[in-house]
PDB file of C-alpha atoms in Angstrom:
ATOM      1  CA  MET T   1      34.506 108.573  30.750  1.00 61.00           C
ATOM      2  CA  SER T   2      32.879 105.361  29.532  1.00 85.00           C
ATOM      3  CA  LEU T   3      30.294 105.433  26.797  1.00 95.00           C
ATOM      4  CA  THR T   4      26.683 105.545  28.000  1.00 98.00           C
ATOM      5  CA  THR T   5      23.924 105.355  25.447  1.00 98.00           C
ATOM      6  CA  ARG T   6      20.235 104.599  25.372  1.00 98.00           C
ATOM      7  CA  PHE T   7      17.313 103.321  23.366  1.00 98.00           C
ATOM      8  CA  ALA T   8      14.226 105.422  24.043  1.00 98.00           C
ATOM      9  CA  PRO T   9      11.130 104.191  22.212  1.00 97.00           C
ATOM     10  CA  SER T  10       7.598 105.522  22.589  1.00 96.00           C
ATOM     11  CA  PRO T  11       5.179 102.679  23.432  1.00 97.00           C
ATOM     12  CA  THR T  12       2.651 103.595  20.766  1.00 95.00           C
ATOM     13  CA  GLY T  13       2.914 100.291  18.877  1.00 94.00           C
ATOM     14  CA  ARG T  14       5.045  97.191  18.485  1.00 94.00           C
ATOM     15  CA  LEU T  15       8.690  97.451  17.491  1.00 95.00           C
ATOM     16  CA  HIS T  16       9.621  96.807  13.847  1.00 94.00           C
ATOM     17  CA  LYS T  17      12.829  96.130  11.956  1.00 94.00           C
ATOM     18  CA  GLY T  18      13.856  99.773  12.052  1.00 94.00           C
ATOM     19  CA  HIS T  19      13.570  99.856  15.826  1.00 95.00           C
ATOM     20  CA  ALA T  20      15.544  96.620  16.062  1.00 97.00           C
ATOM     21  CA  PHE T  21      18.361  98.129  14.008  1.00 97.00           C
ATOM     22  CA  SER T  22      18.495 101.257  16.170  1.00 97.00           C
ATOM     23  CA  ALA T  23      18.356  99.362  19.471  1.00 98.00           C
ATOM     24  CA  LEU T  24      20.994  96.864  18.348  1.00 98.00           C
ATOM     25  CA  THR T  25      23.246  99.634  17.050  1.00 98.00           C
ATOM     26  CA  ALA T  26      23.162 101.457  20.379  1.00 98.00           C
ATOM     27  CA  TRP T  27      23.496  98.273  22.442  1.00 98.00           C
ATOM     28  CA  THR T  28      26.421  97.012  20.349  1.00 97.00           C
ATOM     29  CA  ALA T  29      28.206 100.354  20.680  1.00 97.00           C
ATOM     30  CA  ALA T  30      27.819 100.243  24.468  1.00 97.00           C
ATOM     31  CA  LYS T  31      29.153  96.712  24.642  1.00 95.00           C
ATOM     32  CA  ALA T  32      32.075  97.462  22.332  1.00 94.00           C
ATOM     33  CA  GLY T  33      32.982 100.519  24.386  1.00 91.00           C
ATOM     34  CA  GLY T  34      32.688  98.745  27.709  1.00 94.00           C
ATOM     35  CA  GLY T  35      29.929 101.172  28.609  1.00 96.00           C
ATOM     36  CA  ARG T  36      26.317 101.280  29.701  1.00 97.00           C
ATOM     37  CA  PHE T  37      23.086 100.716  27.772  1.00 98.00           C
ATOM     38  CA  ILE T  38      19.919 102.303  29.126  1.00 98.00           C
ATOM     39  CA  LEU T  39      16.325 101.650  28.095  1.00 98.00           C
ATOM     40  CA  ARG T  40      13.891 104.514  28.571  1.00 98.00           C
ATOM     41  CA  MET T  41      10.189 104.621  27.757  1.00 98.00           C
ATOM     42  CA  GLU T  42       9.189 107.983  26.306  1.00 97.00           C
ATOM     43  CA  ASP T  43       5.509 107.678  27.118  1.00 96.00           C
ATOM     44  CA  ILE T  44       4.421 111.276  27.691  1.00 93.00           C
ATOM     45  CA  ASP T  45       1.555 110.994  25.179  1.00 91.00           C
ATOM     46  CA  PRO T  46      -1.318 109.559  27.260  1.00 89.00           C
ATOM     47  CA  THR T  47      -3.597 109.086  24.268  1.00 90.00           C
ATOM     48  CA  ARG T  48      -1.265 106.915  22.167  1.00 92.00           C
ATOM     49  CA  CYS T  49       1.005 105.173  24.665  1.00 95.00           C
ATOM     50  CA  LYS T  50      -0.423 101.904  25.967  1.00 96.00           C
ATOM     51  CA  PRO T  51       0.737  99.461  28.693  1.00 97.00           C
ATOM     52  CA  GLU T  52       0.467  96.563  26.258  1.00 97.00           C
ATOM     53  CA  TYR T  53       2.930  98.251  23.896  1.00 97.00           C
ATOM     54  CA  ASP T  54       5.300  98.906  26.800  1.00 98.00           C
ATOM     55  CA  ALA T  55       5.201  95.206  27.690  1.00 98.00           C
ATOM     56  CA  GLY T  56       5.616  94.278  24.035  1.00 97.00           C
ATOM     57  CA  ILE T  57       8.765  96.386  23.728  1.00 98.00           C
ATOM     58  CA  LEU T  58      10.333  94.599  26.688  1.00 98.00           C
ATOM     59  CA  GLU T  59       9.404  91.258  25.135  1.00 98.00           C
ATOM     60  CA  ASP T  60      10.860  92.202  21.761  1.00 98.00           C
ATOM     61  CA  LEU T  61      14.144  93.512  23.156  1.00 98.00           C
ATOM     62  CA  ASP T  62      14.544  90.453  25.351  1.00 98.00           C
ATOM     63  CA  TRP T  63      13.971  88.256  22.288  1.00 97.00           C
ATOM     64  CA  LEU T  64      16.722  90.158  20.474  1.00 97.00           C
ATOM     65  CA  GLY T  65      19.058  89.283  23.327  1.00 97.00           C
ATOM     66  CA  LEU T  66      19.547  92.796  24.659  1.00 97.00           C
ATOM     67  CA  GLU T  67      20.204  93.565  28.294  1.00 96.00           C
ATOM     68  CA  TRP T  68      19.585  96.901  29.986  1.00 97.00           C
ATOM     69  CA  GLU T  69      19.803  98.567  33.346  1.00 96.00           C
ATOM     70  CA  THR T  70      16.817  98.508  35.674  1.00 96.00           C
ATOM     71  CA  PRO T  71      14.579 100.072  36.703  1.00 97.00           C
ATOM     72  CA  VAL T  72      13.466 101.408  33.333  1.00 98.00           C
ATOM     73  CA  ARG T  73      12.670 105.105  33.477  1.00 98.00           C
ATOM     74  CA  ARG T  74       9.141 105.823  32.258  1.00 98.00           C
ATOM     75  CA  GLN T  75       8.607 109.486  31.540  1.00 97.00           C
ATOM     76  CA  SER T  76       4.928 109.351  32.499  1.00 95.00           C
ATOM     77  CA  GLU T  77       6.050 108.703  36.080  1.00 97.00           C
ATOM     78  CA  HIS T  78       8.163 111.874  36.200  1.00 96.00           C
ATOM     79  CA  LEU T  79       5.918 114.596  34.801  1.00 95.00           C
ATOM     80  CA  THR T  80       6.599 116.801  37.816  1.00 95.00           C
ATOM     81  CA  ASP T  81      10.292 116.840  36.854  1.00 96.00           C
ATOM     82  CA  TYR T  82       9.452 118.296  33.461  1.00 96.00           C
ATOM     83  CA  ALA T  83       6.883 120.708  34.918  1.00 95.00           C
ATOM     84  CA  THR T  84       9.594 122.050  37.212  1.00 96.00           C
ATOM     85  CA  LEU T  85      11.885 122.570  34.230  1.00 96.00           C
ATOM     86  CA  ILE T  86       9.143 124.493  32.411  1.00 96.00           C
ATOM     87  CA  GLU T  87       8.723 126.691  35.494  1.00 96.00           C
ATOM     88  CA  VAL T  88      12.458 127.396  35.538  1.00 97.00           C
ATOM     89  CA  LEU T  89      12.483 128.389  31.874  1.00 97.00           C
ATOM     90  CA  ASP T  90       9.400 130.562  32.394  1.00 97.00           C
ATOM     91  CA  ARG T  91      10.852 132.323  35.444  1.00 97.00           C
ATOM     92  CA  ARG T  92      13.913 133.132  33.358  1.00 98.00           C
ATOM     93  CA  GLY T  93      11.648 134.811  30.816  1.00 97.00           C
ATOM     94  CA  LEU T  94      12.492 132.372  28.022  1.00 98.00           C
ATOM     95  CA  LEU T  95       8.949 131.205  27.277  1.00 97.00           C
ATOM     96  CA  TYR T  96       5.732 132.744  26.058  1.00 97.00           C
ATOM     97  CA  ARG T  97       2.153 131.555  25.862  1.00 95.00           C
ATOM     98  CA  CYS T  98       0.877 130.815  22.359  1.00 95.00           C
ATOM     99  CA  PHE T  99      -2.863 130.443  21.901  1.00 94.00           C
ATOM    100  CA  ARG T 100      -2.629 129.919  18.147  1.00 88.00           C
ATOM    101  CA  THR T 101      -3.808 126.568  16.801  1.00 80.00           C
ATOM    102  CA  ARG T 102      -1.823 124.416  14.390  1.00 72.00           C
ATOM    103  CA  LYS T 103      -4.162 125.622  11.631  1.00 75.00           C
ATOM    104  CA  ASP T 104      -3.468 129.246  12.559  1.00 71.00           C
ATOM    105  CA  ILE T 105       0.279 128.618  12.235  1.00 66.00           C
ATOM    106  CA  LEU T 106      -0.061 126.778   8.926  1.00 67.00           C
ATOM    107  CA  ASP T 107      -2.292 129.524   7.543  1.00 63.00           C
ATOM    108  CA  ALA T 108       0.284 132.116   8.585  1.00 57.00           C
ATOM    109  CA  ILE T 109       3.025 130.183   6.817  1.00 55.00           C
ATOM    110  CA  GLY T 110       0.894 130.005   3.696  1.00 57.00           C
ATOM    111  CA  ASP T 111       0.236 133.732   3.783  1.00 51.00           C
ATOM    112  CA  ALA T 112       3.862 134.676   4.347  1.00 46.00           C
ATOM    113  CA  PRO T 113       5.973 135.622   1.325  1.00 43.00           C
ATOM    114  CA  HIS T 114       7.582 132.485  -0.068  1.00 41.00           C
ATOM    115  CA  GLY T 115       6.370 130.546   2.971  1.00 42.00           C
ATOM    116  CA  SER T 116       8.924 132.332   5.144  1.00 43.00           C
ATOM    117  CA  PRO T 117      10.215 130.187   7.992  1.00 45.00           C
ATOM    118  CA  GLU T 118       9.811 133.218  10.241  1.00 44.00           C
ATOM    119  CA  ALA T 119       6.101 132.307  10.266  1.00 39.00           C
ATOM    120  CA  VAL T 120       6.846 129.420  12.639  1.00 75.00           C
ATOM    121  CA  ARG T 121       8.003 131.981  15.202  1.00 86.00           C
ATOM    122  CA  PRO T 122       4.659 133.569  16.030  1.00 89.00           C
ATOM    123  CA  GLY T 123       5.891 135.526  19.039  1.00 91.00           C
ATOM    124  CA  PRO T 124       3.942 136.443  22.165  1.00 93.00           C
ATOM    125  CA  HIS T 125       0.466 137.900  22.027  1.00 94.00           C
ATOM    126  CA  PRO T 126      -0.057 141.539  23.011  1.00 94.00           C
ATOM    127  CA  VAL T 127      -0.490 141.826  26.782  1.00 95.00           C
ATOM    128  CA  ASP T 128      -4.185 142.803  26.660  1.00 96.00           C
ATOM    129  CA  GLU T 129      -4.974 140.049  24.176  1.00 96.00           C
ATOM    130  CA  GLU T 130      -3.179 137.434  26.256  1.00 95.00           C
ATOM    131  CA  ALA T 131      -5.015 138.518  29.399  1.00 96.00           C
ATOM    132  CA  ALA T 132      -8.350 138.216  27.617  1.00 97.00           C
ATOM    133  CA  LEU T 133      -7.534 134.776  26.247  1.00 95.00           C
ATOM    134  CA  LEU T 134      -6.443 133.595  29.704  1.00 94.00           C
ATOM    135  CA  ALA T 135      -9.661 134.938  31.197  1.00 96.00           C
ATOM    136  CA  GLU T 136     -11.636 132.956  28.608  1.00 95.00           C
ATOM    137  CA  GLY T 137      -9.783 129.797  29.593  1.00 92.00           C
ATOM    138  CA  LYS T 138      -8.394 129.283  26.103  1.00 92.00           C
ATOM    139  CA  PRO T 139      -5.836 126.438  25.833  1.00 91.00           C
ATOM    140  CA  PHE T 140      -2.292 127.475  25.042  1.00 93.00           C
ATOM    141  CA  ALA T 141       1.166 126.075  24.444  1.00 94.00           C
ATOM    142  CA  TRP T 142       4.381 127.287  26.006  1.00 96.00           C
ATOM    143  CA  ARG T 143       6.894 128.167  23.300  1.00 96.00           C
ATOM    144  CA  LEU T 144      10.623 128.717  23.719  1.00 97.00           C
ATOM    145  CA  SER T 145      11.504 132.132  22.338  1.00 97.00           C
ATOM    146  CA  LEU T 146      14.644 131.982  20.221  1.00 97.00           C
ATOM    147  CA  ASP T 147      15.096 135.730  20.548  1.00 96.00           C
ATOM    148  CA  ARG T 148      14.999 135.545  24.350  1.00 98.00           C
ATOM    149  CA  ALA T 149      17.225 132.470  24.377  1.00 98.00           C
ATOM    150  CA  ARG T 150      19.839 134.229  22.285  1.00 97.00           C
ATOM    151  CA  ALA T 151      19.732 137.259  24.564  1.00 97.00           C
ATOM    152  CA  ALA T 152      20.092 135.038  27.636  1.00 98.00           C
ATOM    153  CA  LEU T 153      23.128 133.218  26.241  1.00 97.00           C
ATOM    154  CA  GLY T 154      24.738 136.199  24.596  1.00 97.00           C
ATOM    155  CA  GLY T 155      25.791 136.424  20.976  1.00 93.00           C
ATOM    156  CA  ARG T 156      29.180 134.766  21.463  1.00 96.00           C
ATOM    157  CA  ALA T 157      27.723 131.711  23.264  1.00 97.00           C
ATOM    158  CA  TRP T 158      24.928 131.496  20.711  1.00 97.00           C
ATOM    159  CA  ASP T 159      27.408 131.432  17.855  1.00 97.00           C
ATOM    160  CA  ALA T 160      29.419 128.754  19.677  1.00 97.00           C
ATOM    161  CA  LEU T 161      26.505 126.301  19.958  1.00 98.00           C
ATOM    162  CA  ALA T 162      27.705 123.065  18.371  1.00 98.00           C
ATOM    163  CA  PHE T 163      27.722 119.292  18.611  1.00 98.00           C
ATOM    164  CA  VAL T 164      29.977 116.479  17.497  1.00 98.00           C
ATOM    165  CA  GLU T 165      28.520 114.095  14.921  1.00 98.00           C
ATOM    166  CA  GLU T 166      30.193 110.684  14.712  1.00 98.00           C
ATOM    167  CA  GLY T 167      27.638 109.255  12.305  1.00 97.00           C
ATOM    168  CA  ALA T 168      26.388 111.304   9.394  1.00 96.00           C
ATOM    169  CA  GLY T 169      23.800 113.982   8.778  1.00 96.00           C
ATOM    170  CA  PRO T 170      21.453 114.139   5.769  1.00 95.00           C
ATOM    171  CA  ALA T 171      24.210 115.648   3.630  1.00 95.00           C
ATOM    172  CA  GLY T 172      26.957 113.513   5.126  1.00 96.00           C
ATOM    173  CA  GLU T 173      27.858 116.062   7.807  1.00 96.00           C
ATOM    174  CA  ARG T 174      30.418 114.783  10.298  1.00 97.00           C
ATOM    175  CA  GLY T 175      32.659 116.143  13.016  1.00 98.00           C
ATOM    176  CA  LEU T 176      31.977 119.420  14.795  1.00 98.00           C
ATOM    177  CA  ILE T 177      28.734 120.900  13.515  1.00 98.00           C
ATOM    178  CA  ARG T 178      27.417 124.325  14.405  1.00 98.00           C
ATOM    179  CA  ALA T 179      23.954 124.094  15.915  1.00 98.00           C
ATOM    180  CA  ARG T 180      21.282 126.125  14.155  1.00 96.00           C
ATOM    181  CA  PRO T 181      18.285 126.291  16.523  1.00 96.00           C
ATOM    182  CA  GLU T 182      16.657 128.866  14.262  1.00 94.00           C
ATOM    183  CA  THR T 183      15.782 126.050  11.858  1.00 92.00           C
ATOM    184  CA  ALA T 184      13.259 124.759  14.411  1.00 92.00           C
ATOM    185  CA  GLY T 185      11.566 128.062  15.155  1.00 93.00           C
ATOM    186  CA  ASP T 186      10.006 128.785  18.541  1.00 95.00           C
ATOM    187  CA  VAL T 187       9.316 125.168  19.467  1.00 95.00           C
ATOM    188  CA  VAL T 188       6.514 124.076  21.781  1.00 94.00           C
ATOM    189  CA  VAL T 189       7.966 122.886  25.093  1.00 96.00           C
ATOM    190  CA  ALA T 190       4.685 122.239  26.922  1.00 94.00           C
ATOM    191  CA  ARG T 191       0.940 122.376  26.493  1.00 84.00           C
ATOM    192  CA  LYS T 192      -1.639 123.340  29.057  1.00 71.00           C
ATOM    193  CA  ASP T 193      -3.633 120.173  28.412  1.00 63.00           C
ATOM    194  CA  ALA T 194      -0.856 117.672  27.586  1.00 66.00           C
ATOM    195  CA  GLY T 195       2.078 118.529  29.844  1.00 78.00           C
ATOM    196  CA  THR T 196       5.605 118.511  28.528  1.00 90.00           C
ATOM    197  CA  ALA T 197       6.809 118.142  24.963  1.00 92.00           C
ATOM    198  CA  TYR T 198       9.499 115.876  23.517  1.00 94.00           C
ATOM    199  CA  HIS T 199      12.451 118.283  23.450  1.00 96.00           C
ATOM    200  CA  VAL T 200      12.183 119.107  27.143  1.00 96.00           C
ATOM    201  CA  ALA T 201      11.696 115.537  28.370  1.00 97.00           C
ATOM    202  CA  VAL T 202      14.465 114.034  26.236  1.00 98.00           C
ATOM    203  CA  THR T 203      17.134 116.605  27.077  1.00 98.00           C
ATOM    204  CA  HIS T 204      16.248 116.477  30.774  1.00 98.00           C
ATOM    205  CA  ASP T 205      16.502 112.686  30.893  1.00 98.00           C
ATOM    206  CA  ASP T 206      19.667 112.473  28.815  1.00 98.00           C
ATOM    207  CA  ALA T 207      21.357 114.816  31.308  1.00 98.00           C
ATOM    208  CA  LEU T 208      19.871 113.059  34.340  1.00 98.00           C
ATOM    209  CA  GLN T 209      20.934 109.612  33.154  1.00 98.00           C
ATOM    210  CA  GLY T 210      24.423 110.673  32.123  1.00 98.00           C
ATOM    211  CA  ILE T 211      24.027 109.831  28.437  1.00 98.00           C
ATOM    212  CA  THR T 212      27.371 110.490  26.721  1.00 98.00           C
ATOM    213  CA  HIS T 213      26.471 109.243  23.229  1.00 98.00           C
ATOM    214  CA  ILE T 214      23.093 109.572  21.555  1.00 98.00           C
ATOM    215  CA  ILE T 215      22.837 106.910  18.877  1.00 98.00           C
ATOM    216  CA  ARG T 216      19.634 107.233  16.897  1.00 98.00           C
ATOM    217  CA  GLY T 217      18.092 107.409  13.449  1.00 96.00           C
ATOM    218  CA  LEU T 218      18.826 110.060  10.869  1.00 96.00           C
ATOM    219  CA  ASP T 219      15.195 111.212  11.066  1.00 95.00           C
ATOM    220  CA  LEU T 220      16.047 112.887  14.390  1.00 96.00           C
ATOM    221  CA  PHE T 221      19.132 114.733  13.148  1.00 97.00           C
ATOM    222  CA  GLU T 222      17.346 118.090  12.816  1.00 96.00           C
ATOM    223  CA  ALA T 223      16.000 117.802  16.376  1.00 96.00           C
ATOM    224  CA  THR T 224      19.598 117.993  17.596  1.00 98.00           C
ATOM    225  CA  HIS T 225      19.818 121.716  16.890  1.00 97.00           C
ATOM    226  CA  ILE T 226      17.111 122.770  19.338  1.00 97.00           C
ATOM    227  CA  GLN T 227      18.169 120.149  21.888  1.00 98.00           C
ATOM    228  CA  VAL T 228      21.696 121.575  21.949  1.00 98.00           C
ATOM    229  CA  LEU T 229      20.170 124.981  22.701  1.00 98.00           C
ATOM    230  CA  ILE T 230      18.165 123.617  25.634  1.00 98.00           C
ATOM    231  CA  GLN T 231      21.279 121.899  26.958  1.00 98.00           C
ATOM    232  CA  ALA T 232      23.158 125.196  26.820  1.00 98.00           C
ATOM    233  CA  LEU T 233      20.359 127.125  28.517  1.00 98.00           C
ATOM    234  CA  MET T 234      20.251 124.596  31.363  1.00 98.00           C
ATOM    235  CA  GLY T 235      24.008 124.166  31.712  1.00 97.00           C
ATOM    236  CA  TRP T 236      23.799 120.492  30.769  1.00 98.00           C
ATOM    237  CA  PRO T 237      26.554 118.707  28.842  1.00 98.00           C
ATOM    238  CA  THR T 238      26.033 118.110  25.151  1.00 98.00           C
ATOM    239  CA  PRO T 239      26.434 114.416  24.331  1.00 98.00           C
ATOM    240  CA  THR T 240      28.222 113.163  21.263  1.00 98.00           C
ATOM    241  CA  TYR T 241      25.739 112.290  18.508  1.00 98.00           C
ATOM    242  CA  ARG T 242      25.867 109.344  16.175  1.00 98.00           C
ATOM    243  CA  HIS T 243      22.990 109.339  13.696  1.00 98.00           C
ATOM    244  CA  HIS T 244      22.587 106.196  11.619  1.00 97.00           C
ATOM    245  CA  HIS T 245      20.819 105.433   8.365  1.00 95.00           C
ATOM    246  CA  LEU T 246      17.216 104.288   8.360  1.00 93.00           C
ATOM    247  CA  ILE T 247      16.143 100.777   7.464  1.00 91.00           C
ATOM    248  CA  THR T 248      13.779 100.746   4.510  1.00 85.00           C
ATOM    249  CA  GLY T 249      11.626  98.173   2.780  1.00 82.00           C
ATOM    250  CA  PRO T 250      11.784  96.985  -0.828  1.00 81.00           C
ATOM    251  CA  ASP T 251       9.780 100.060  -1.856  1.00 79.00           C
ATOM    252  CA  GLY T 252      12.434 102.354  -0.402  1.00 77.00           C
ATOM    253  CA  ARG T 253      10.149 103.645   2.331  1.00 81.00           C
ATOM    254  CA  ARG T 254      11.170 103.423   5.945  1.00 81.00           C
ATOM    255  CA  TYR T 255       9.290 101.034   8.173  1.00 79.00           C
ATOM    256  CA  ALA T 256       6.406 102.294  10.305  1.00 73.00           C
ATOM    257  CA  LYS T 257       4.516 100.864  13.273  1.00 69.00           C
ATOM    258  CA  ARG T 258       1.388 100.549  11.167  1.00 68.00           C
ATOM    259  CA  ASP T 259       3.140  97.982   8.960  1.00 69.00           C
ATOM    260  CA  GLY T 260       2.391  94.824  10.918  1.00 64.00           C
ATOM    261  CA  SER T 261       4.276  92.556   8.526  1.00 62.00           C
ATOM    262  CA  VAL T 262       7.658  93.760   9.785  1.00 84.00           C
ATOM    263  CA  THR T 263       6.993  93.950  13.520  1.00 93.00           C
ATOM    264  CA  LEU T 264       9.292  91.822  15.616  1.00 96.00           C
ATOM    265  CA  ALA T 265       6.270  90.024  17.053  1.00 94.00           C
ATOM    266  CA  HIS T 266       5.162  88.983  13.562  1.00 93.00           C
ATOM    267  CA  LEU T 267       8.661  87.945  12.516  1.00 94.00           C
ATOM    268  CA  ARG T 268       8.959  85.884  15.673  1.00 95.00           C
ATOM    269  CA  SER T 269       5.640  84.178  14.964  1.00 94.00           C
ATOM    270  CA  GLN T 270       6.961  83.281  11.512  1.00 94.00           C
ATOM    271  CA  GLY T 271       9.952  81.481  12.977  1.00 96.00           C
ATOM    272  CA  VAL T 272      12.556  84.170  12.270  1.00 96.00           C
ATOM    273  CA  SER T 273      15.411  83.898  14.762  1.00 97.00           C
ATOM    274  CA  PRO T 274      17.205  86.841  16.386  1.00 97.00           C
ATOM    275  CA  ALA T 275      20.436  85.723  14.734  1.00 97.00           C
ATOM    276  CA  ALA T 276      18.827  85.709  11.303  1.00 97.00           C
ATOM    277  CA  LEU T 277      17.375  89.160  11.823  1.00 96.00           C
ATOM    278  CA  ARG T 278      20.707  90.534  13.008  1.00 96.00           C
ATOM    279  CA  ALA T 279      22.407  89.061   9.969  1.00 96.00           C
ATOM    280  CA  GLU T 280      19.816  90.699   7.721  1.00 94.00           C
ATOM    281  CA  LEU T 281      20.238  94.058   9.443  1.00 95.00           C
ATOM    282  CA  GLY T 282      24.017  93.758   9.497  1.00 94.00           C
ATOM    283  CA  VAL T 283      24.426  94.601  13.158  1.00 92.00           C
TER     284      VAL T 283
END
């Protein structure tokens, strides 16, 4: 099977040096492996994702000299796909409604002994309470219950959850790594007012598009644990992961979209060439 990888930015701002490094790393790996490189726009956040940023990403990647398959999948155009997945998970009894606000969760963590991580697994509301909250029209999030997921998979399959890391984790982890979805808690997979959440959309699309290698920044390493669980629950293949280091500035902090001085658009306006940037990034 040939290598298929992707670059999946969210169009919430212009690309910067860190994005360039990640996109080039994935694109170079695809070319070296005689495989495929896919561009996907993860634009499920309607309040932050803008058409002008989408267009800017295409401009920046073209300037870098990258080529990708078309048409580009834009997640905002496939919300019904993710809604169907949420329905499937709900019918299987793996989800529960959570009416607690972010502040409620944070307060619970603060009140728990030693800030116990169990506090991020609030669990379902009592039946009568949930019915009353639904009747009031209170907004809620769908959470994936780790307890129900473990029961659905069975203890042996749960213990066998793992992924192959070809890059390196925060502590230099490589090779076959046991997945620990419990580190993420009962994650939100959808909201009543905002549709699907990241973990659902990304795992769905990676399976749909036949992604064999996920090459991305180290900041997303921990997300792998819960994504492997979703893959197992849905019977989807688990790609090989290759997390890379993050590009940082002179102050040691990683680049952010709010830092306009390192956006590719700004660098281009200053006469920086793609070749010079690639030489600087070492990719």
